[in-house]
mmCIF file with all atom_site columns, C-alpha atoms in Angstrom:
data_model
loop_
_atom_site.group_PDB
_atom_site.id
_atom_site.type_symbol
_atom_site.label_atom_id
_atom_site.label_alt_id
_atom_site.label_comp_id
_atom_site.label_asym_id
_atom_site.label_entity_id
_atom_site.label_seq_id
_atom_site.pdbx_PDB_ins_code
_atom_site.Cartn_x
_atom_site.Cartn_y
_atom_site.Cartn_z
_atom_site.occupancy
_atom_site.B_iso_or_equiv
_atom_site.pdbx_formal_charge
_atom_site.auth_seq_id
_atom_site.auth_comp_id
_atom_site.auth_asym_id
_atom_site.auth_atom_id
_atom_site.pdbx_PDB_model_num
ATOM 1   C CA . MET W 1 1   ? 90.673  78.288  94.493 1.00 48.00 ? 1432 MET W CA 1
ATOM 2   C CA . ASN W 1 2   ? 90.120  82.133  95.612 1.00 50.00 ? 1433 ASN W CA 1
ATOM 3   C CA . THR W 1 3   ? 88.450  83.536  92.526 1.00 54.00 ? 1434 THR W CA 1
ATOM 4   C CA . THR W 1 4   ? 87.556  87.292  91.842 1.00 57.00 ? 1435 THR W CA 1
ATOM 5   C CA . LYS W 1 5   ? 84.803  88.897  89.417 1.00 57.00 ? 1436 LYS W CA 1
ATOM 6   C CA . HIS W 1 6   ? 87.589  88.967  86.663 1.00 59.00 ? 1437 HIS W CA 1
ATOM 7   C CA . ASP W 1 7   ? 88.573  85.448  87.270 1.00 80.00 ? 1438 ASP W CA 1
ATOM 8   C CA . LEU W 1 8   ? 87.372  82.460  84.741 1.00 81.00 ? 1439 LEU W CA 1
ATOM 9   C CA . PHE W 1 9   ? 86.197  80.567  87.407 1.00 84.00 ? 1440 PHE W CA 1
ATOM 10  C CA . TYR W 1 10  ? 84.344  83.109  89.356 1.00 87.00 ? 1441 TYR W CA 1
ATOM 11  C CA . GLY W 1 11  ? 80.971  81.899  91.064 1.00 88.00 ? 1442 GLY W CA 1
ATOM 12  C CA . ILE W 1 12  ? 81.691  78.239  90.326 1.00 89.00 ? 1443 ILE W CA 1
ATOM 13  C CA . LYS W 1 13  ? 82.215  75.929  92.846 1.00 88.00 ? 1444 LYS W CA 1
ATOM 14  C CA . GLU W 1 14  ? 85.978  74.102  92.839 1.00 86.00 ? 1445 GLU W CA 1
ATOM 15  C CA . SER W 1 15  ? 83.918  70.542  92.400 1.00 84.00 ? 1446 SER W CA 1
ATOM 16  C CA . GLU W 1 16  ? 82.462  72.137  89.481 1.00 86.00 ? 1447 GLU W CA 1
ATOM 17  C CA . GLN W 1 17  ? 85.584  73.372  88.010 1.00 86.00 ? 1448 GLN W CA 1
ATOM 18  C CA . SER W 1 18  ? 87.053  69.791  88.100 1.00 83.00 ? 1449 SER W CA 1
ATOM 19  C CA . GLU W 1 19  ? 83.938  68.355  86.393 1.00 81.00 ? 1450 GLU W CA 1
ATOM 20  C CA . MET W 1 20  ? 83.931  71.015  83.920 1.00 83.00 ? 1451 MET W CA 1
ATOM 21  C CA . LEU W 1 21  ? 87.668  70.794  83.014 1.00 82.00 ? 1452 LEU W CA 1
ATOM 22  C CA . LYS W 1 22  ? 87.149  66.831  82.416 1.00 81.00 ? 1453 LYS W CA 1
ATOM 23  C CA . CYS W 1 23  ? 84.199  67.523  80.494 1.00 80.00 ? 1454 CYS W CA 1
ATOM 24  C CA . PHE W 1 24  ? 85.808  70.204  78.397 1.00 80.00 ? 1455 PHE W CA 1
ATOM 25  C CA . ASN W 1 25  ? 88.930  67.615  77.772 1.00 82.00 ? 1456 ASN W CA 1
ATOM 26  C CA . SER W 1 26  ? 91.247  70.260  78.744 1.00 88.00 ? 1457 SER W CA 1
ATOM 27  C CA . TYR W 1 27  ? 94.897  69.917  79.476 1.00 90.00 ? 1458 TYR W CA 1
ATOM 28  C CA . THR W 1 28  ? 97.990  71.486  80.538 1.00 93.00 ? 1459 THR W CA 1
ATOM 29  C CA . ARG W 1 29  ? 101.752 72.016  79.099 1.00 94.00 ? 1460 ARG W CA 1
ATOM 30  C CA . SER W 1 30  ? 104.457 73.345  80.987 1.00 96.00 ? 1461 SER W CA 1
ATOM 31  C CA . TYR W 1 31  ? 107.059 75.527  79.217 1.00 96.00 ? 1462 TYR W CA 1
ATOM 32  C CA . SER W 1 32  ? 110.910 76.704  80.223 1.00 97.00 ? 1463 SER W CA 1
ATOM 33  C CA . ALA W 1 33  ? 111.347 80.458  80.167 1.00 96.00 ? 1464 ALA W CA 1
ATOM 34  C CA . GLY W 1 34  ? 112.241 81.645  76.637 1.00 93.00 ? 1465 GLY W CA 1
ATOM 35  C CA . LYS W 1 35  ? 110.192 78.742  74.903 1.00 95.00 ? 1466 LYS W CA 1
ATOM 36  C CA . VAL W 1 36  ? 107.662 79.629  72.200 1.00 91.00 ? 1467 VAL W CA 1
ATOM 37  C CA . ILE W 1 37  ? 104.224 78.613  73.587 1.00 89.00 ? 1468 ILE W CA 1
ATOM 38  C CA . CYS W 1 38  ? 102.593 78.910  70.387 1.00 83.00 ? 1469 CYS W CA 1
ATOM 39  C CA . PHE W 1 39  ? 102.303 81.022  67.222 1.00 76.00 ? 1470 PHE W CA 1
ATOM 40  C CA . PHE W 1 40  ? 98.943  82.965  66.276 1.00 73.00 ? 1471 PHE W CA 1
ATOM 41  C CA . ASP W 1 41  ? 99.197  82.053  62.586 1.00 69.00 ? 1472 ASP W CA 1
ATOM 42  C CA . GLU W 1 42  ? 98.663  78.358  63.423 1.00 68.00 ? 1473 GLU W CA 1
ATOM 43  C CA . PRO W 1 43  ? 95.216  76.604  63.236 1.00 66.00 ? 1474 PRO W CA 1
ATOM 44  C CA . ASP W 1 44  ? 93.726  77.114  66.684 1.00 66.00 ? 1475 ASP W CA 1
ATOM 45  C CA . ALA W 1 45  ? 90.544  76.655  68.128 1.00 62.00 ? 1476 ALA W CA 1
ATOM 46  C CA . GLY W 1 46  ? 90.845  77.434  71.551 1.00 79.00 ? 1477 GLY W CA 1
ATOM 47  C CA . ILE W 1 47  ? 91.776  79.564  75.005 1.00 84.00 ? 1478 ILE W CA 1
ATOM 48  C CA . GLY W 1 48  ? 94.877  78.952  77.034 1.00 88.00 ? 1479 GLY W CA 1
ATOM 49  C CA . ILE W 1 49  ? 94.777  79.857  80.559 1.00 88.00 ? 1480 ILE W CA 1
ATOM 50  C CA . VAL W 1 50  ? 98.231  80.930  82.268 1.00 93.00 ? 1481 VAL W CA 1
ATOM 51  C CA . GLU W 1 51  ? 97.936  78.525  85.664 1.00 92.00 ? 1482 GLU W CA 1
ATOM 52  C CA . GLU W 1 52  ? 101.510 79.132  86.753 1.00 95.00 ? 1483 GLU W CA 1
ATOM 53  C CA . GLY W 1 53  ? 104.391 81.277  85.424 1.00 96.00 ? 1484 GLY W CA 1
ATOM 54  C CA . GLU W 1 54  ? 104.269 84.256  82.872 1.00 96.00 ? 1485 GLU W CA 1
ATOM 55  C CA . ALA W 1 55  ? 104.209 84.946  79.316 1.00 96.00 ? 1486 ALA W CA 1
ATOM 56  C CA . CYS W 1 56  ? 104.283 87.561  76.512 1.00 94.00 ? 1487 CYS W CA 1
ATOM 57  C CA . ILE W 1 57  ? 102.515 87.811  73.345 1.00 89.00 ? 1488 ILE W CA 1
ATOM 58  C CA . ILE W 1 58  ? 105.025 89.399  71.022 1.00 88.00 ? 1489 ILE W CA 1
ATOM 59  C CA . HIS W 1 59  ? 104.702 91.155  67.506 1.00 85.00 ? 1490 HIS W CA 1
ATOM 60  C CA . SER W 1 60  ? 108.031 90.350  65.494 1.00 84.00 ? 1491 SER W CA 1
ATOM 61  C CA . LEU W 1 61  ? 108.851 92.599  62.740 1.00 83.00 ? 1492 LEU W CA 1
ATOM 62  C CA . SER W 1 62  ? 110.802 91.939  59.681 1.00 83.00 ? 1493 SER W CA 1
ATOM 63  C CA . ASN W 1 63  ? 113.521 94.186  60.495 1.00 89.00 ? 1494 ASN W CA 1
ATOM 64  C CA . GLY W 1 64  ? 114.129 92.025  63.772 1.00 86.00 ? 1495 GLY W CA 1
ATOM 65  C CA . SER W 1 65  ? 112.135 94.525  66.337 1.00 91.00 ? 1496 SER W CA 1
ATOM 66  C CA . GLN W 1 66  ? 109.714 92.901  68.564 1.00 89.00 ? 1497 GLN W CA 1
ATOM 67  C CA . THR W 1 67  ? 106.940 94.689  70.653 1.00 87.00 ? 1498 THR W CA 1
ATOM 68  C CA . ILE W 1 68  ? 105.616 92.810  73.771 1.00 88.00 ? 1499 ILE W CA 1
ATOM 69  C CA . LEU W 1 69  ? 101.801 93.346  72.768 1.00 84.00 ? 1500 LEU W CA 1
ATOM 70  C CA . GLU W 1 70  ? 100.529 91.891  76.519 1.00 88.00 ? 1501 GLU W CA 1
ATOM 71  C CA . HIS W 1 71  ? 102.304 90.475  79.675 1.00 92.00 ? 1502 HIS W CA 1
ATOM 72  C CA . LEU W 1 72  ? 100.361 87.257  80.609 1.00 93.00 ? 1503 LEU W CA 1
ATOM 73  C CA . LYS W 1 73  ? 99.954  86.440  84.725 1.00 93.00 ? 1504 LYS W CA 1
ATOM 74  C CA . PRO W 1 74  ? 98.337  83.662  86.339 1.00 92.00 ? 1505 PRO W CA 1
ATOM 75  C CA . GLY W 1 75  ? 94.552  83.525  85.740 1.00 87.00 ? 1506 GLY W CA 1
ATOM 76  C CA . ASP W 1 76  ? 94.967  85.480  82.126 1.00 89.00 ? 1507 ASP W CA 1
ATOM 77  C CA . LEU W 1 77  ? 93.646  84.194  79.047 1.00 86.00 ? 1508 LEU W CA 1
ATOM 78  C CA . PHE W 1 78  ? 94.908  83.987  75.437 1.00 84.00 ? 1509 PHE W CA 1
ATOM 79  C CA . GLY W 1 79  ? 94.005  82.617  72.236 1.00 80.00 ? 1510 GLY W CA 1
ATOM 80  C CA . GLN W 1 80  ? 93.405  83.527  68.369 1.00 74.00 ? 1511 GLN W CA 1
ATOM 81  C CA . MET W 1 81  ? 90.053  84.990  69.316 1.00 69.00 ? 1512 MET W CA 1
ATOM 82  C CA . PHE W 1 82  ? 91.471  87.763  71.222 1.00 67.00 ? 1513 PHE W CA 1
ATOM 83  C CA . TYR W 1 83  ? 93.732  88.719  68.132 1.00 64.00 ? 1514 TYR W CA 1
ATOM 84  C CA . TYR W 1 84  ? 91.193  87.974  65.556 1.00 57.00 ? 1515 TYR W CA 1
ATOM 85  C CA . HIS W 1 85  ? 91.491  91.170  63.483 1.00 54.00 ? 1516 HIS W CA 1
ATOM 86  C CA . ALA W 1 86  ? 95.093  91.757  63.970 1.00 56.00 ? 1517 ALA W CA 1
ATOM 87  C CA . ASN W 1 87  ? 97.635  90.602  61.604 1.00 60.00 ? 1518 ASN W CA 1
ATOM 88  C CA . ARG W 1 88  ? 98.655  87.247  63.538 1.00 61.00 ? 1519 ARG W CA 1
ATOM 89  C CA . GLU W 1 89  ? 101.535 86.249  60.898 1.00 71.00 ? 1520 GLU W CA 1
ATOM 90  C CA . ASN W 1 90  ? 104.349 87.506  63.578 1.00 79.00 ? 1521 ASN W CA 1
ATOM 91  C CA . ILE W 1 91  ? 102.764 86.987  66.596 1.00 83.00 ? 1522 ILE W CA 1
ATOM 92  C CA . THR W 1 92  ? 103.903 84.621  69.186 1.00 85.00 ? 1523 THR W CA 1
ATOM 93  C CA . LEU W 1 93  ? 103.305 83.789  72.895 1.00 89.00 ? 1524 LEU W CA 1
ATOM 94  C CA . GLU W 1 94  ? 106.567 83.259  74.857 1.00 94.00 ? 1525 GLU W CA 1
ATOM 95  C CA . ALA W 1 95  ? 107.211 81.885  78.180 1.00 96.00 ? 1526 ALA W CA 1
ATOM 96  C CA . SER W 1 96  ? 109.029 85.036  80.118 1.00 96.00 ? 1527 SER W CA 1
ATOM 97  C CA . LYS W 1 97  ? 109.341 82.538  83.299 1.00 96.00 ? 1528 LYS W CA 1
ATOM 98  C CA . LYS W 1 98  ? 108.582 78.746  83.710 1.00 97.00 ? 1529 LYS W CA 1
ATOM 99  C CA . CYS W 1 99  ? 104.852 78.390  82.798 1.00 96.00 ? 1530 CYS W CA 1
ATOM 100 C CA . THR W 1 100 ? 101.995 76.239  83.041 1.00 96.00 ? 1531 THR W CA 1
ATOM 101 C CA . ILE W 1 101 ? 99.032  76.787  80.273 1.00 93.00 ? 1532 ILE W CA 1
ATOM 102 C CA . ARG W 1 102 ? 95.846  74.997  80.617 1.00 91.00 ? 1533 ARG W CA 1
ATOM 103 C CA . TYR W 1 103 ? 94.161  74.667  77.275 1.00 89.00 ? 1534 TYR W CA 1
ATOM 104 C CA . ILE W 1 104 ? 90.479  74.578  76.495 1.00 86.00 ? 1535 ILE W CA 1
ATOM 105 C CA . ASP W 1 105 ? 88.777  73.621  73.171 1.00 83.00 ? 1536 ASP W CA 1
ATOM 106 C CA . TYR W 1 106 ? 86.787  76.731  72.007 1.00 79.00 ? 1537 TYR W CA 1
ATOM 107 C CA . GLN W 1 107 ? 83.723  74.473  70.883 1.00 79.00 ? 1538 GLN W CA 1
ATOM 108 C CA . HIS W 1 108 ? 83.586  73.258  74.487 1.00 77.00 ? 1539 HIS W CA 1
ATOM 109 C CA . ILE W 1 109 ? 83.152  76.814  75.634 1.00 76.00 ? 1540 ILE W CA 1
ATOM 110 C CA . VAL W 1 110 ? 80.375  77.952  73.069 1.00 75.00 ? 1541 VAL W CA 1
ATOM 111 C CA . LYS W 1 111 ? 78.431  74.782  72.805 1.00 76.00 ? 1542 LYS W CA 1
ATOM 112 C CA . ARG W 1 112 ? 76.343  73.851  75.610 1.00 71.00 ? 1543 ARG W CA 1
ATOM 113 C CA . CYS W 1 113 ? 77.111  70.143  76.920 1.00 69.00 ? 1544 CYS W CA 1
ATOM 114 C CA . ILE W 1 114 ? 74.462  67.766  77.146 1.00 72.00 ? 1545 ILE W CA 1
ATOM 115 C CA . LYS W 1 115 ? 73.998  68.423  81.033 1.00 69.00 ? 1546 LYS W CA 1
ATOM 116 C CA . SER W 1 116 ? 73.033  72.250  80.389 1.00 68.00 ? 1547 SER W CA 1
ATOM 117 C CA . CYS W 1 117 ? 75.073  73.271  83.303 1.00 75.00 ? 1548 CYS W CA 1
ATOM 118 C CA . GLN W 1 118 ? 74.808  76.140  85.127 1.00 78.00 ? 1549 GLN W CA 1
ATOM 119 C CA . HIS W 1 119 ? 78.220  76.636  85.884 1.00 80.00 ? 1550 HIS W CA 1
ATOM 120 C CA . HIS W 1 120 ? 79.004  76.395  81.722 1.00 80.00 ? 1551 HIS W CA 1
ATOM 121 C CA . SER W 1 121 ? 76.851  79.345  81.502 1.00 81.00 ? 1552 SER W CA 1
ATOM 122 C CA . GLN W 1 122 ? 78.735  81.197  84.390 1.00 85.00 ? 1553 GLN W CA 1
ATOM 123 C CA . LEU W 1 123 ? 81.965  80.206  82.545 1.00 82.00 ? 1554 LEU W CA 1
ATOM 124 C CA . VAL W 1 124 ? 81.048  81.785  79.317 1.00 81.00 ? 1555 VAL W CA 1
ATOM 125 C CA . SER W 1 125 ? 79.605  84.906  81.302 1.00 85.00 ? 1556 SER W CA 1
ATOM 126 C CA . ASN W 1 126 ? 83.027  85.341  82.731 1.00 85.00 ? 1557 ASN W CA 1
ATOM 127 C CA . ILE W 1 127 ? 84.912  84.934  79.417 1.00 81.00 ? 1558 ILE W CA 1
ATOM 128 C CA . LEU W 1 128 ? 83.082  87.750  78.142 1.00 83.00 ? 1559 LEU W CA 1
ATOM 129 C CA . MET W 1 129 ? 83.300  89.777  81.239 1.00 86.00 ? 1560 MET W CA 1
ATOM 130 C CA . MET W 1 130 ? 87.304  89.052  80.561 1.00 82.00 ? 1561 MET W CA 1
ATOM 131 C CA . VAL W 1 131 ? 87.018  89.824  76.951 1.00 79.00 ? 1562 VAL W CA 1
ATOM 132 C CA . SER W 1 132 ? 85.147  92.955  77.674 1.00 83.00 ? 1563 SER W CA 1
ATOM 133 C CA . ASP W 1 133 ? 88.187  94.077  80.394 1.00 83.00 ? 1564 ASP W CA 1
ATOM 134 C CA . LYS W 1 134 ? 90.748  93.333  77.690 1.00 78.00 ? 1565 LYS W CA 1
ATOM 135 C CA . THR W 1 135 ? 88.908  95.602  75.279 1.00 79.00 ? 1566 THR W CA 1
ATOM 136 C CA . LYS W 1 136 ? 88.558  98.370  77.857 1.00 84.00 ? 1567 LYS W CA 1
ATOM 137 C CA . ASP W 1 137 ? 92.324  98.118  78.458 1.00 81.00 ? 1568 ASP W CA 1
ATOM 138 C CA . ILE W 1 138 ? 93.377  97.993  74.638 1.00 77.00 ? 1569 ILE W CA 1
ATOM 139 C CA . CYS W 1 139 ? 90.956  101.031 73.863 1.00 81.00 ? 1570 CYS W CA 1
ATOM 140 C CA . GLU W 1 140 ? 92.689  103.159 77.140 1.00 85.00 ? 1571 GLU W CA 1
ATOM 141 C CA . HIS W 1 141 ? 95.902  102.002 75.584 1.00 80.00 ? 1572 HIS W CA 1
ATOM 142 C CA . LEU W 1 142 ? 94.998  103.266 72.004 1.00 80.00 ? 1573 LEU W CA 1
ATOM 143 C CA . GLU W 1 143 ? 93.729  106.575 73.637 1.00 86.00 ? 1574 GLU W CA 1
ATOM 144 C CA . ALA W 1 144 ? 96.847  107.091 75.411 1.00 86.00 ? 1575 ALA W CA 1
ATOM 145 C CA . VAL W 1 145 ? 99.297  106.363 72.420 1.00 83.00 ? 1576 VAL W CA 1
ATOM 146 C CA . SER W 1 146 ? 97.242  108.681 69.684 1.00 86.00 ? 1577 SER W CA 1
ATOM 147 C CA . GLN W 1 147 ? 97.838  111.457 71.702 1.00 89.00 ? 1578 GLN W CA 1
ATOM 148 C CA . ARG W 1 148 ? 100.293 114.164 69.624 1.00 91.00 ? 1579 ARG W CA 1
ATOM 149 C CA . SER W 1 149 ? 102.600 114.799 72.613 1.00 93.00 ? 1580 SER W CA 1
ATOM 150 C CA . ILE W 1 150 ? 104.422 112.931 75.141 1.00 92.00 ? 1581 ILE W CA 1
ATOM 151 C CA . ARG W 1 151 ? 102.898 115.111 77.697 1.00 93.00 ? 1582 ARG W CA 1
ATOM 152 C CA . ASP W 1 152 ? 99.458  114.005 76.456 1.00 91.00 ? 1583 ASP W CA 1
ATOM 153 C CA . LYS W 1 153 ? 99.961  110.780 76.492 1.00 88.00 ? 1584 LYS W CA 1
ATOM 154 C CA . LEU W 1 154 ? 101.181 110.459 80.080 1.00 91.00 ? 1585 LEU W CA 1
ATOM 155 C CA . MET W 1 155 ? 98.278  112.738 81.218 1.00 91.00 ? 1586 MET W CA 1
ATOM 156 C CA . THR W 1 156 ? 96.106  110.335 79.487 1.00 89.00 ? 1587 THR W CA 1
ATOM 157 C CA . TYR W 1 157 ? 97.732  107.464 80.695 1.00 86.00 ? 1588 TYR W CA 1
ATOM 158 C CA . PHE W 1 158 ? 97.511  108.649 84.252 1.00 90.00 ? 1589 PHE W CA 1
ATOM 159 C CA . GLU W 1 159 ? 93.885  109.558 84.238 1.00 89.00 ? 1590 GLU W CA 1
ATOM 160 C CA . THR W 1 160 ? 92.949  106.440 83.163 1.00 85.00 ? 1591 THR W CA 1
ATOM 161 C CA . HIS W 1 161 ? 95.240  104.299 85.522 1.00 81.00 ? 1592 HIS W CA 1
ATOM 162 C CA . SER W 1 162 ? 94.660  106.462 88.729 1.00 76.00 ? 1593 SER W CA 1
#
């Protein structure tokens, strides 16, 4: 598996990844396009990783309108921890294409296993890097949409994405 600096398993050998996923009791589920994968207001204690396909995090309003908050592709993470301060009542994750999701219990990530594996520390570091990247993206988005005119919004967007 090729990994980049912004991947969950960056710096972790493939054999260590397999061992780690067993240790974490991770599992996968497949979903067909259009299926709801999860509701963000349900009790949850984990993260999901899109392994194949695509999914969208959608916010639905009481008037029936929907906003796509995030479009997820292979390698992207999702979970309640990313929307901790949001009103999660009307937020869902839906498969936009047939997809496979790997689930990992949050406690297995934040608590060290008895082996105190180095690759576990690397995984936590990778997750923090991914959360940092996601936070940066959200801040850039907020900067653009907070501009008063469409011209300023576009200029800000182009400045942050060039």
